[in-house]
PDB file of C-alpha atoms in Angstrom:
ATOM      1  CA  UNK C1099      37.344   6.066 -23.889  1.00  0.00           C
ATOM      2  CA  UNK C1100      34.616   3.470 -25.049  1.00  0.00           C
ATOM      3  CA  UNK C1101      31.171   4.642 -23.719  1.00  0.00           C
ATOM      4  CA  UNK C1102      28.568   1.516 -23.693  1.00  0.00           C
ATOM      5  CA  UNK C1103      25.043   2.838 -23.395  1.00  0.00           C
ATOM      6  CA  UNK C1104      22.656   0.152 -22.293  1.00  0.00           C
ATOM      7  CA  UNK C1105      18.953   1.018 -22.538  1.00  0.00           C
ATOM      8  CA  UNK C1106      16.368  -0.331 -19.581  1.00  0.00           C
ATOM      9  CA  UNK C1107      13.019  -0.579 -19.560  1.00  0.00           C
ATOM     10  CA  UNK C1108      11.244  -0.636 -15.711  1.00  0.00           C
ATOM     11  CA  UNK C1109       8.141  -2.346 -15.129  1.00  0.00           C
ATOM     12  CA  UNK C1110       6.621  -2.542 -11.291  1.00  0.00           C
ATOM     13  CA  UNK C1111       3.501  -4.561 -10.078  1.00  0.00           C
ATOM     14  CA  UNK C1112       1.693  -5.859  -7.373  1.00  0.00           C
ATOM     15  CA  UNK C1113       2.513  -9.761  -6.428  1.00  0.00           C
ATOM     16  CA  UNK C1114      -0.415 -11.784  -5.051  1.00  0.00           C
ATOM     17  CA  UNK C1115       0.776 -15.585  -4.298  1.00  0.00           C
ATOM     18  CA  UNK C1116      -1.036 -18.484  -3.387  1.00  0.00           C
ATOM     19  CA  UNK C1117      -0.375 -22.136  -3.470  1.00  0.00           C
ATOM     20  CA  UNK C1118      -0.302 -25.661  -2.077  1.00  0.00           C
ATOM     21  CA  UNK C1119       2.470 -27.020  -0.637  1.00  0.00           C
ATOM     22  CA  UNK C1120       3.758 -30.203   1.359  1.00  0.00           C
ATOM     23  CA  UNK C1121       6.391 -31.858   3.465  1.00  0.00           C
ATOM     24  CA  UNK C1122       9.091 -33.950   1.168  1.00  0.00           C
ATOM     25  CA  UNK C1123      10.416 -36.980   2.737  1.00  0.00           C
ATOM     26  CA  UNK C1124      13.142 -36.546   0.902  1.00  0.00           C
ATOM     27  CA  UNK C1125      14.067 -33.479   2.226  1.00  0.00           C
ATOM     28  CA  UNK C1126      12.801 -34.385   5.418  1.00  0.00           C
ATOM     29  CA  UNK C1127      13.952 -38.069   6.311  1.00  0.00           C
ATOM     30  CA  UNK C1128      13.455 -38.277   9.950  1.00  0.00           C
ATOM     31  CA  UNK C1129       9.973 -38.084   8.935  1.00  0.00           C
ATOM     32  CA  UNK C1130      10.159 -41.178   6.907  1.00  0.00           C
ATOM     33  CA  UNK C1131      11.967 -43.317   9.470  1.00  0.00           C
ATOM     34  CA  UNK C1132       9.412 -42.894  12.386  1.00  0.00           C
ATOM     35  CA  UNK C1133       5.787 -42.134  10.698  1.00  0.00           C
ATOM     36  CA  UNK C1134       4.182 -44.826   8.450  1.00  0.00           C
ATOM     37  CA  UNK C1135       1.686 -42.498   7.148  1.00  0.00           C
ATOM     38  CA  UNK C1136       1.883 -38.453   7.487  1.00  0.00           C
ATOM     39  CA  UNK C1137      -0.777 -36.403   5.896  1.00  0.00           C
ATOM     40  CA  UNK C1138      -0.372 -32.765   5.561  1.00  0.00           C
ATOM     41  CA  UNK C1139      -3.595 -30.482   5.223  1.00  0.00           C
ATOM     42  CA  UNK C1140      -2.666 -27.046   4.015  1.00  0.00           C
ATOM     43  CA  UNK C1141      -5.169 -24.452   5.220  1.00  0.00           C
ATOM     44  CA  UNK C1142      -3.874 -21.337   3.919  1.00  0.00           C
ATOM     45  CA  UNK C1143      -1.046 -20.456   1.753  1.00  0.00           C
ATOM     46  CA  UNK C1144      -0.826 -16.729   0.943  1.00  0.00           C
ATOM     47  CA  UNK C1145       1.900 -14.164  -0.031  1.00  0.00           C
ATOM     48  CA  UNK C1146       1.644 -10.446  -1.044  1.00  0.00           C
ATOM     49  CA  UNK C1147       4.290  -8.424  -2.539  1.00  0.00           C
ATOM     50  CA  UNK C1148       5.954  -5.665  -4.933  1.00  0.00           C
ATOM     51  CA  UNK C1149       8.008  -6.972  -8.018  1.00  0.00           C
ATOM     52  CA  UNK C1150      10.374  -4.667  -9.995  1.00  0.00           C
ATOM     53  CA  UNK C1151      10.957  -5.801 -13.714  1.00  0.00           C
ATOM     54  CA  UNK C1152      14.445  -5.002 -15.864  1.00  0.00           C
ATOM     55  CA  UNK C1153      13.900  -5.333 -19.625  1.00  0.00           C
ATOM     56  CA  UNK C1154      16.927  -5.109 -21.364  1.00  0.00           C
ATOM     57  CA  UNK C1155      15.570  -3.273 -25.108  1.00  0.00           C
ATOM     58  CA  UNK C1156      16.240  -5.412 -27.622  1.00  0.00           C
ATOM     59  CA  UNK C1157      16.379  -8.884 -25.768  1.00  0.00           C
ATOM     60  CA  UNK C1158      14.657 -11.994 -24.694  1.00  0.00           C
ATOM     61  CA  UNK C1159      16.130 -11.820 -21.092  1.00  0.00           C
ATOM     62  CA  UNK C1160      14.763 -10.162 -18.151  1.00  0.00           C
ATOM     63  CA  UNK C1161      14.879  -9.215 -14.772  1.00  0.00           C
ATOM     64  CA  UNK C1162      12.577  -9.990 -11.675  1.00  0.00           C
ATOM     65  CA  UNK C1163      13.678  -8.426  -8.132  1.00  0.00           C
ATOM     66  CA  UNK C1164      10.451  -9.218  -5.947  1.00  0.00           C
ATOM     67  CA  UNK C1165       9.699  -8.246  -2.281  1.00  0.00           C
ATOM     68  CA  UNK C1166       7.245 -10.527  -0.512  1.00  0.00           C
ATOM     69  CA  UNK C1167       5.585 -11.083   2.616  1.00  0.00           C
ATOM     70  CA  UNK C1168       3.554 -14.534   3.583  1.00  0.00           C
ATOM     71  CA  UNK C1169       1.951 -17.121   5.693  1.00  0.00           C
ATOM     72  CA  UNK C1170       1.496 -20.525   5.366  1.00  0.00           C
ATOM     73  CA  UNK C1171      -0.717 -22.576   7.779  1.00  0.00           C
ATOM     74  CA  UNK C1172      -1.624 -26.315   7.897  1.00  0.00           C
ATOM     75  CA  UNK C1173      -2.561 -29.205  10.100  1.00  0.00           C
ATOM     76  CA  UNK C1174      -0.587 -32.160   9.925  1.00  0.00           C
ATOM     77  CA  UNK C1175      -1.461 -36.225  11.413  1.00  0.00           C
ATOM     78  CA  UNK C1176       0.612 -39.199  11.635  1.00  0.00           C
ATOM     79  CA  UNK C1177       0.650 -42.561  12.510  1.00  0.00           C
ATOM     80  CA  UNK C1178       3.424 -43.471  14.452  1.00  0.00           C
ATOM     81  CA  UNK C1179       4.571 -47.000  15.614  1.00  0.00           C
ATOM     82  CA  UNK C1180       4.818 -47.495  19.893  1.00  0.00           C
ATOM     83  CA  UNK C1181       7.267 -49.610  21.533  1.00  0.00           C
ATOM     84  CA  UNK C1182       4.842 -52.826  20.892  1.00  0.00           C
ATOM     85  CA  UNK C1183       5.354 -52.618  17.486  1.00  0.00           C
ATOM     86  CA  UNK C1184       1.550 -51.461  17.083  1.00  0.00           C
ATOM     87  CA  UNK C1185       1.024 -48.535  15.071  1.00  0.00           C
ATOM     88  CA  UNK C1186      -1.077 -45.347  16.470  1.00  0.00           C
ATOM     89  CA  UNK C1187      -2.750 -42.367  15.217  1.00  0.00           C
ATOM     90  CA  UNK C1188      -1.897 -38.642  16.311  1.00  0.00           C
ATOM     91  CA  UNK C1189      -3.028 -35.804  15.990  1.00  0.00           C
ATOM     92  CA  UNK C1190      -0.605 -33.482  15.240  1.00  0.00           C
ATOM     93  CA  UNK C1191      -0.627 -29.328  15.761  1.00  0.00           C
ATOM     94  CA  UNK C1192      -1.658 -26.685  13.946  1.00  0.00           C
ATOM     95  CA  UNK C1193       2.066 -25.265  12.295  1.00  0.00           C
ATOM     96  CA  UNK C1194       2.016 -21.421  11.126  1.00  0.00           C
ATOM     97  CA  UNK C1195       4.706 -20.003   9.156  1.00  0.00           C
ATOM     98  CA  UNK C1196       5.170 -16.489   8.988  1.00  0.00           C
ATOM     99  CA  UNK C1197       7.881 -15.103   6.159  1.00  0.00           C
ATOM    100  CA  UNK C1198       9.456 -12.265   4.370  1.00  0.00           C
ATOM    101  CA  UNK C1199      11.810 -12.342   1.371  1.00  0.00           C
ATOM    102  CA  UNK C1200      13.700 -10.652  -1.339  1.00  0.00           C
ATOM    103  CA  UNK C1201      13.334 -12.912  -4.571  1.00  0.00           C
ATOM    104  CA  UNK C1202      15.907 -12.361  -8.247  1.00  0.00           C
ATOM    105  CA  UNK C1203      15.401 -14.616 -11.255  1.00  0.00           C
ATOM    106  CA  UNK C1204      16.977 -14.131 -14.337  1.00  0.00           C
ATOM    107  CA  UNK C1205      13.882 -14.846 -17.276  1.00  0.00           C
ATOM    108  CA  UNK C1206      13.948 -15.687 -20.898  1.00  0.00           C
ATOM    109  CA  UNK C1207      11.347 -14.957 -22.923  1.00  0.00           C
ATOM    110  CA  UNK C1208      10.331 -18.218 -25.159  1.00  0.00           C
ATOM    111  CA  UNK C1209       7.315 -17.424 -27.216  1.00  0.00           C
ATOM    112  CA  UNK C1210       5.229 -13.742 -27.430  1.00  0.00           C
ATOM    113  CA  UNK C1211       4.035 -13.576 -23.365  1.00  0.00           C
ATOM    114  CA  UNK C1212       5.553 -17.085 -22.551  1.00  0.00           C
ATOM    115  CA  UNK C1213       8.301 -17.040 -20.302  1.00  0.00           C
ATOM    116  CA  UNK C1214      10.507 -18.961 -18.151  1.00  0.00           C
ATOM    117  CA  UNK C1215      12.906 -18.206 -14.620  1.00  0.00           C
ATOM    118  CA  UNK C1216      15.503 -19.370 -12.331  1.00  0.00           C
ATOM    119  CA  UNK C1217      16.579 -17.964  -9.189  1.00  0.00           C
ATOM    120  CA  UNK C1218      16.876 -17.843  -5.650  1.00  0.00           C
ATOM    121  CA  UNK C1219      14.842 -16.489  -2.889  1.00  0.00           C
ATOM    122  CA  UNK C1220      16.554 -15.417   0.486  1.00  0.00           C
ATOM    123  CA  UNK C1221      13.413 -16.088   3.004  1.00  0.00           C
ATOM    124  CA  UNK C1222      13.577 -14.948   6.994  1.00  0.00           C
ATOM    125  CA  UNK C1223      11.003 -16.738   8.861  1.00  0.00           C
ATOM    126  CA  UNK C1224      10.349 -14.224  12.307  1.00  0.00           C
ATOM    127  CA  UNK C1225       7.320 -16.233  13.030  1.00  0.00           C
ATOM    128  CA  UNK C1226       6.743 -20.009  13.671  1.00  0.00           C
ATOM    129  CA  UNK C1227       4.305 -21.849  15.653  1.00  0.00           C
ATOM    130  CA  UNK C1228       4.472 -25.667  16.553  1.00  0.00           C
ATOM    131  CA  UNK C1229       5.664 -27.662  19.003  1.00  0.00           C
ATOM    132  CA  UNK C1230       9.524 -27.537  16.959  1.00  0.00           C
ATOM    133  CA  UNK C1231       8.980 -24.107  16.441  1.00  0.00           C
ATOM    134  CA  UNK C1232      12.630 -22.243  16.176  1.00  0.00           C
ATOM    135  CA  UNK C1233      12.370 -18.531  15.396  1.00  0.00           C
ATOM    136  CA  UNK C1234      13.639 -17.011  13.602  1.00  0.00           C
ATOM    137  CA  UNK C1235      14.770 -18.952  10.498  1.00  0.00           C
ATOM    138  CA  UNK C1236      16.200 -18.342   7.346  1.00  0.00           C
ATOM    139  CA  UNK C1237      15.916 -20.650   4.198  1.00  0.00           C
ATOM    140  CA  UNK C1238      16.650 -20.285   0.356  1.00  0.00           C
ATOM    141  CA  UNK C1239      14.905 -21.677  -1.697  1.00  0.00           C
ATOM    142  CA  UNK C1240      15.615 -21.919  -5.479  1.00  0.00           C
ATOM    143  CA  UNK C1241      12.709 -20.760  -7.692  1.00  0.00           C
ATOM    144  CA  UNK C1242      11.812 -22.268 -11.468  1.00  0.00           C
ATOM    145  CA  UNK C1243       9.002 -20.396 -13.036  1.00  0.00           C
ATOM    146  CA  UNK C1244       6.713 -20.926 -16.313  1.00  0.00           C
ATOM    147  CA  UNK C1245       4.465 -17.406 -16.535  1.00  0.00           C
ATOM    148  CA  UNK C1246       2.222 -15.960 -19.216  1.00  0.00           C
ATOM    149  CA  UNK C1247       2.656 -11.953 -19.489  1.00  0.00           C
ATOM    150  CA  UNK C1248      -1.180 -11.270 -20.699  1.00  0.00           C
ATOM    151  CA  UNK C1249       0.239  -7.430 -20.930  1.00  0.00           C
ATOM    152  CA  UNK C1250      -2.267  -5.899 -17.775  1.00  0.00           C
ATOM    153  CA  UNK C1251      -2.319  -9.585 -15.617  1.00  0.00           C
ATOM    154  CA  UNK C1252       0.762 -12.000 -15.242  1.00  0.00           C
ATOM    155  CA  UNK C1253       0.133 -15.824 -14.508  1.00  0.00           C
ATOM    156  CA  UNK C1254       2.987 -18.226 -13.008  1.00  0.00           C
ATOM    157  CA  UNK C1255       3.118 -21.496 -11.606  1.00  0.00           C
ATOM    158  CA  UNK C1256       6.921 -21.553  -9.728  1.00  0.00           C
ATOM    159  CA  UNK C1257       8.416 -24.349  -8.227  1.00  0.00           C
ATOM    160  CA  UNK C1258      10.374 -23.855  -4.928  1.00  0.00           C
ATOM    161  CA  UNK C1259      12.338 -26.665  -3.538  1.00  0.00           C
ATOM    162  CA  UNK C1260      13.807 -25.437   0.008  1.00  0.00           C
ATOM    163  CA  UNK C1261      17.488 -25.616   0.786  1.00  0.00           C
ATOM    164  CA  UNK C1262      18.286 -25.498   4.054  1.00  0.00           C
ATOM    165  CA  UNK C1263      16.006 -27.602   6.699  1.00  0.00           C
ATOM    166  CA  UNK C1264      14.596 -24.702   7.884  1.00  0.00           C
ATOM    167  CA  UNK C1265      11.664 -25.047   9.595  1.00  0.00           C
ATOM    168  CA  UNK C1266      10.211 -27.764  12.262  1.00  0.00           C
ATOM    169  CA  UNK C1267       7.585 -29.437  11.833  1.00  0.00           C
ATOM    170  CA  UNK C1268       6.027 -31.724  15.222  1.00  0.00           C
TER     171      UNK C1268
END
């Protein structure tokens, strides 16, 4: 019988999130076929949750299991062009976004407190408002992350480019 012992270290923290974030034409082409010029105005972008760290001893690789919950609100205008070939302004509505997720990435410790992730994070969205509003939803989106471990505060800038076309926006 081979026994292999492996030694864990857990760490657990509060998450606060925050960010800006837009609407990719790319991702989103109908967009880009009917609207000249769309601005998005982000007015809040907030998340709060509980993260559960796996340190291997003895190696540059860790763990990150995270549990989140967020909103995300913004205003969006367009201009659109009629059936005379003139182009008009709109308004658009107030969109809310209302999400909770379970978040892994597998990190690598580079230099002292520098460090950098991948993974993916499952999201359910139970609340959206909007005139394309279609509740619930459920996206992935994949997560790269540069953070600075400062010991008693972490600091990360992620990266989270949606998978599925998961929410409306109209």
């Amino acid at each position: 019988i081979i026994a292999v012992h492996a030694q864990v270290k857990l760490e657990t923290g509060l998450l606060i999130g925050g960010g800006k974030g837009n609407t990719s034409e790319s991702l989103y082409n109908d967009f880009a076929v009917f609207f000249k010029d769309y601005n998005v105005k982000n007015k809040l972008h907030f998340s709060l949750g509980y993260r559960f760290r796996l340190k291997p001893v003895n190696s540059r690789f860790f763990y990150d299991l995270d549990l989140n919950a967020g909103i995300r609100s913004f205003n969006h205008n367009y201009y659109h062009q009629n059936n005379s070939q003139e182009w008009e302004y709109h308004s658009g509505s107030a969109q809310t976004y209302i999400y909770g997720s379970f978040a892994g990435t597998d990190n690598y410790k580079i230099y002292k407190g520098l460090s950098v992730g991948l993974g993916l994070e499952p999201r359910y969205y139970f609340f959206q408002s909007g005139d394309k509003a279609k509740s619930p939803a459920i996206d992935i989106p994949i997560i790269t992350k540069l953070a600075y471990n400062f010991r008693f505060i972490e600091v990360g800038f992620a990266y989270k480019p949606t998978v599925f076309k998961a929410l409306e926006v109209g």
